[in-house]
Short mmCIF file of C-alpha atoms in Angstrom, two decimals:
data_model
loop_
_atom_site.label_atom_id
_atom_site.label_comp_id
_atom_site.label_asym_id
_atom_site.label_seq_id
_atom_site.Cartn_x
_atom_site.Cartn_y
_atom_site.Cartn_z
CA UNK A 1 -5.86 4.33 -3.84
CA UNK A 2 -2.20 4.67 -2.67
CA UNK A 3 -3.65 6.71 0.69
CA UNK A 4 -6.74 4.46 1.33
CA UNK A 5 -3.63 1.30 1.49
CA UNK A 6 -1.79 3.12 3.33
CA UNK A 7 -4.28 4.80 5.76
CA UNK A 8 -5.54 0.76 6.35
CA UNK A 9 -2.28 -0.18 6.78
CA UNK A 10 -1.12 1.99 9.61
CA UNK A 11 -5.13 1.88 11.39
CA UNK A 12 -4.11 -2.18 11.91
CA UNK A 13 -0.60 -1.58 13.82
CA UNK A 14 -2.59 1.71 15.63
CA UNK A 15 -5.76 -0.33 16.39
CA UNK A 16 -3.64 -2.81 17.97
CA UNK A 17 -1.29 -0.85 20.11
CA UNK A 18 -4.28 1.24 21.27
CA UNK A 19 -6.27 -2.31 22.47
CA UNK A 20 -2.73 -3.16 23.88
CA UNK A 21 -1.87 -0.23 25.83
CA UNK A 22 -5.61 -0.06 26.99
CA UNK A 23 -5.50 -3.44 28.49
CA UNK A 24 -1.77 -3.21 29.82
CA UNK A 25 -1.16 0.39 30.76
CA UNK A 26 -1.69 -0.35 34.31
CA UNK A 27 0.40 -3.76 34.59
CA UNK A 28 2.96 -2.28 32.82
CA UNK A 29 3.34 0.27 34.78
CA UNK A 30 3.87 -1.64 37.29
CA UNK A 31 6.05 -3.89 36.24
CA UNK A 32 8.66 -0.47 35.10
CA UNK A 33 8.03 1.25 38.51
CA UNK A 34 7.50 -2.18 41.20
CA UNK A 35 8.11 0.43 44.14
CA UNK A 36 5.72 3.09 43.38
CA UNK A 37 1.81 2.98 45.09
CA UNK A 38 -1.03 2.05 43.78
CA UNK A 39 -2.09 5.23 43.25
CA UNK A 40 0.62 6.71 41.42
CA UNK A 41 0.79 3.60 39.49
CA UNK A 42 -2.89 3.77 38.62
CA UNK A 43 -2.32 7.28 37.66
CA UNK A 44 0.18 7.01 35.53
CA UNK A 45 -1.70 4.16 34.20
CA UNK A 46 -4.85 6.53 33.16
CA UNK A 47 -2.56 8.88 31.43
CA UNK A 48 -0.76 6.14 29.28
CA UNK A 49 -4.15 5.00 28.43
CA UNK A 50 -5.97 8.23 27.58
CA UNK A 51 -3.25 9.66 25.80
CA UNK A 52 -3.19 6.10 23.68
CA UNK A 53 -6.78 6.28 22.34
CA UNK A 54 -5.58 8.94 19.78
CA UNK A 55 -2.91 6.89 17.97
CA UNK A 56 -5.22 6.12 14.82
CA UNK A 57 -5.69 9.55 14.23
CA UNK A 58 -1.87 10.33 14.89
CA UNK A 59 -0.61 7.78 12.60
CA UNK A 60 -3.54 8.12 10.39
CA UNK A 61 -2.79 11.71 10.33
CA UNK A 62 0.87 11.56 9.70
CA UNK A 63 0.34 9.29 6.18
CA UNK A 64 -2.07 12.39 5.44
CA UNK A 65 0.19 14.93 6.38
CA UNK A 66 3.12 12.65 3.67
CA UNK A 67 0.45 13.00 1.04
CA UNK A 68 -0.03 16.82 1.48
CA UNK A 69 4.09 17.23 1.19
CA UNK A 70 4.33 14.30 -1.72
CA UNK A 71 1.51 17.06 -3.45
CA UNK A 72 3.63 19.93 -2.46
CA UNK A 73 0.73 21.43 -0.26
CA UNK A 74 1.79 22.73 2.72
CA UNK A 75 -0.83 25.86 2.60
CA UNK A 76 -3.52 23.54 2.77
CA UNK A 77 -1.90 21.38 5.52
CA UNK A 78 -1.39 24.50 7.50
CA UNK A 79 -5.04 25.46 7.41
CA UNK A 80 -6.09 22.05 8.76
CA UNK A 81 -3.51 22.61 11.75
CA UNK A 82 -4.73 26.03 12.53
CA UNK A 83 -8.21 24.61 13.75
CA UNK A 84 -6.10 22.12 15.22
CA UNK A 85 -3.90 24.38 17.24
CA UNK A 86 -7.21 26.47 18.37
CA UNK A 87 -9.24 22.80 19.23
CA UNK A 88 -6.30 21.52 21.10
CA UNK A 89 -5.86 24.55 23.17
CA UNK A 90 -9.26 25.36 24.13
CA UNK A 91 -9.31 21.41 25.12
CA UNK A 92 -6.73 21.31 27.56
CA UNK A 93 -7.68 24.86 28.76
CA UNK A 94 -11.02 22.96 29.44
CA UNK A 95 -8.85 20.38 31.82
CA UNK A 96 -8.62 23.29 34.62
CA UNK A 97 -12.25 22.74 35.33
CA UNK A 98 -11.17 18.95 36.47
CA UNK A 99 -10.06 17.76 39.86
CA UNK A 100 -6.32 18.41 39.82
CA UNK A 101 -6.19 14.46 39.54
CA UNK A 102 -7.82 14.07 36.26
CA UNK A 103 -6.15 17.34 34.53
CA UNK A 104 -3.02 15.00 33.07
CA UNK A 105 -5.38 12.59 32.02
CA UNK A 106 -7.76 15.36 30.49
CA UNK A 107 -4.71 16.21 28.50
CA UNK A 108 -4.54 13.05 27.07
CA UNK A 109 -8.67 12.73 26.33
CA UNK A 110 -8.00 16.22 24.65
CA UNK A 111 -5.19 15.15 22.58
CA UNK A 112 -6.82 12.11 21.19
CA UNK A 113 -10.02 13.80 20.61
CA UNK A 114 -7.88 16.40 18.87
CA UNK A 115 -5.96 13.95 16.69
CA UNK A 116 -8.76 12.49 15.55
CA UNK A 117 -10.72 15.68 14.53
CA UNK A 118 -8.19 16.52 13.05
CA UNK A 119 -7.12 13.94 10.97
CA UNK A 120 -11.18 13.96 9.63
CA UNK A 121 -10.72 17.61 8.55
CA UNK A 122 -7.21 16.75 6.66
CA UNK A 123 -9.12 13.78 5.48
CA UNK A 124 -12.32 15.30 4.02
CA UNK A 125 -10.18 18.08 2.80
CA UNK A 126 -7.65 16.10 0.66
CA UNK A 127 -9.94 14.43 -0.76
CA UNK A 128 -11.84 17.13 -2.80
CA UNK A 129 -8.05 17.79 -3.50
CA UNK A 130 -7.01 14.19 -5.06
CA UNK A 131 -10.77 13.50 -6.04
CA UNK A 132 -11.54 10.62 -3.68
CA UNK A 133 -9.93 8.50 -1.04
CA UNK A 134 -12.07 5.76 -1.31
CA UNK A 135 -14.05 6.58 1.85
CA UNK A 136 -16.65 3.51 2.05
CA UNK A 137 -13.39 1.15 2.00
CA UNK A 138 -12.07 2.98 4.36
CA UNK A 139 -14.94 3.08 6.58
CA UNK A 140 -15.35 -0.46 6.86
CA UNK A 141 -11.93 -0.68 7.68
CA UNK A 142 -11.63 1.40 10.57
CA UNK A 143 -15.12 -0.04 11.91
CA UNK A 144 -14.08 -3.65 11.64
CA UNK A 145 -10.74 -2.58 13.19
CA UNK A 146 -12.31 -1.00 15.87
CA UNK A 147 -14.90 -3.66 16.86
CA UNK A 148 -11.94 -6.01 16.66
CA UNK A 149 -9.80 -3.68 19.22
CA UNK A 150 -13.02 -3.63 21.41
CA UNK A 151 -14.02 -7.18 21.50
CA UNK A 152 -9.97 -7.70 22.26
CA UNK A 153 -10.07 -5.69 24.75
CA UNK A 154 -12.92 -6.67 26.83
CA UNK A 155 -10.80 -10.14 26.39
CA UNK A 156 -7.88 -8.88 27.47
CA UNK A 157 -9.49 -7.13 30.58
CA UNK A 158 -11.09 -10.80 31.47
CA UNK A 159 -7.84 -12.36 31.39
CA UNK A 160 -6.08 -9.73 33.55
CA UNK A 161 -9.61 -10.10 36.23
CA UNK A 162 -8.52 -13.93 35.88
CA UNK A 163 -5.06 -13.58 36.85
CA UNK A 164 -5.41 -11.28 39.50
CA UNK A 165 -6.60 -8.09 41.23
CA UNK A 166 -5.48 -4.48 39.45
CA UNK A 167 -4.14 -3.52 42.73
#
């Protein structure tokens, strides 16, 4: 019950710094670097925002990996980050097949998608080790969350189109 609190606890801040950093990755990059291009500001942009789509499963992740060390576990933490290592790896070796403008932003896709996966697998794991994690709680969390981060984001895109061009 402890992990399911805390897990829904750390998905609202990481919900809404991913809907954040999706909507202002760009302006904010432009408002720390006023004298770079568009193009390197739009790039830089993409990266921010790719690599931000896996913060639920980092921070959802790192209250999993606490729980593993409160339960003195590390073997079984370690054999949910080998998979992880080998995923993570054969994703960003994937990023070569890319146009060379895409590959940092591939990175980021590959990290989040990695995150994530991962922090199912430590999930689902530690839970046939504590007996339960209260997964339909948790569920309904992380979808509510996430239709909330959408629908705020789609806002928060309309209000930057009403202020002004991206560019």
């Amino acid at each position: 019950l402890d992990t399911s609190r805390a897990l829904r606890i750390v998905a609202v801040f990481t919900f809404i710094a991913t809907a954040l950093i999706v909507v202002l990755a760009v302006p904010a990059v432009r408002i720390i670097s006023p004298g770079s291009s568009w193009a390197e500001v739009s790039s830089i942009g993409t990266v921010l925002l790719t690599m931000s789509l896996g913060l639920v499963g980092v921070g959802s992740f790192t209250v999993l990996q606490r729980v593993y060390y409160a339960l003195e576990d590390a073997r079984g933490l370690f054999f949910v980050q080998v998979p992880f290592f080998v995923l993570h790896a054969v994703l960003i070796l994937s990023t070569v097949v890319l146009p060379a403008r895409f590959i940092v932003a591939g990175v980021g896709v590959s990290m989040a998608i990695t995150n994530s996966v991962t922090c199912i697998a430590a999930l689902i794991q530690l839970r046939r080790r504590i007996g339960g994690i209260d997964g339909a709680t948790l569920l309904r969390c992380f979808t509510q969350l996430a239709v909330a981060a959408a629908v705020s984001t789609g806002v928060g895109f309309a209000v930057l189109r009403l202020f002004g061009p991206f560019s």
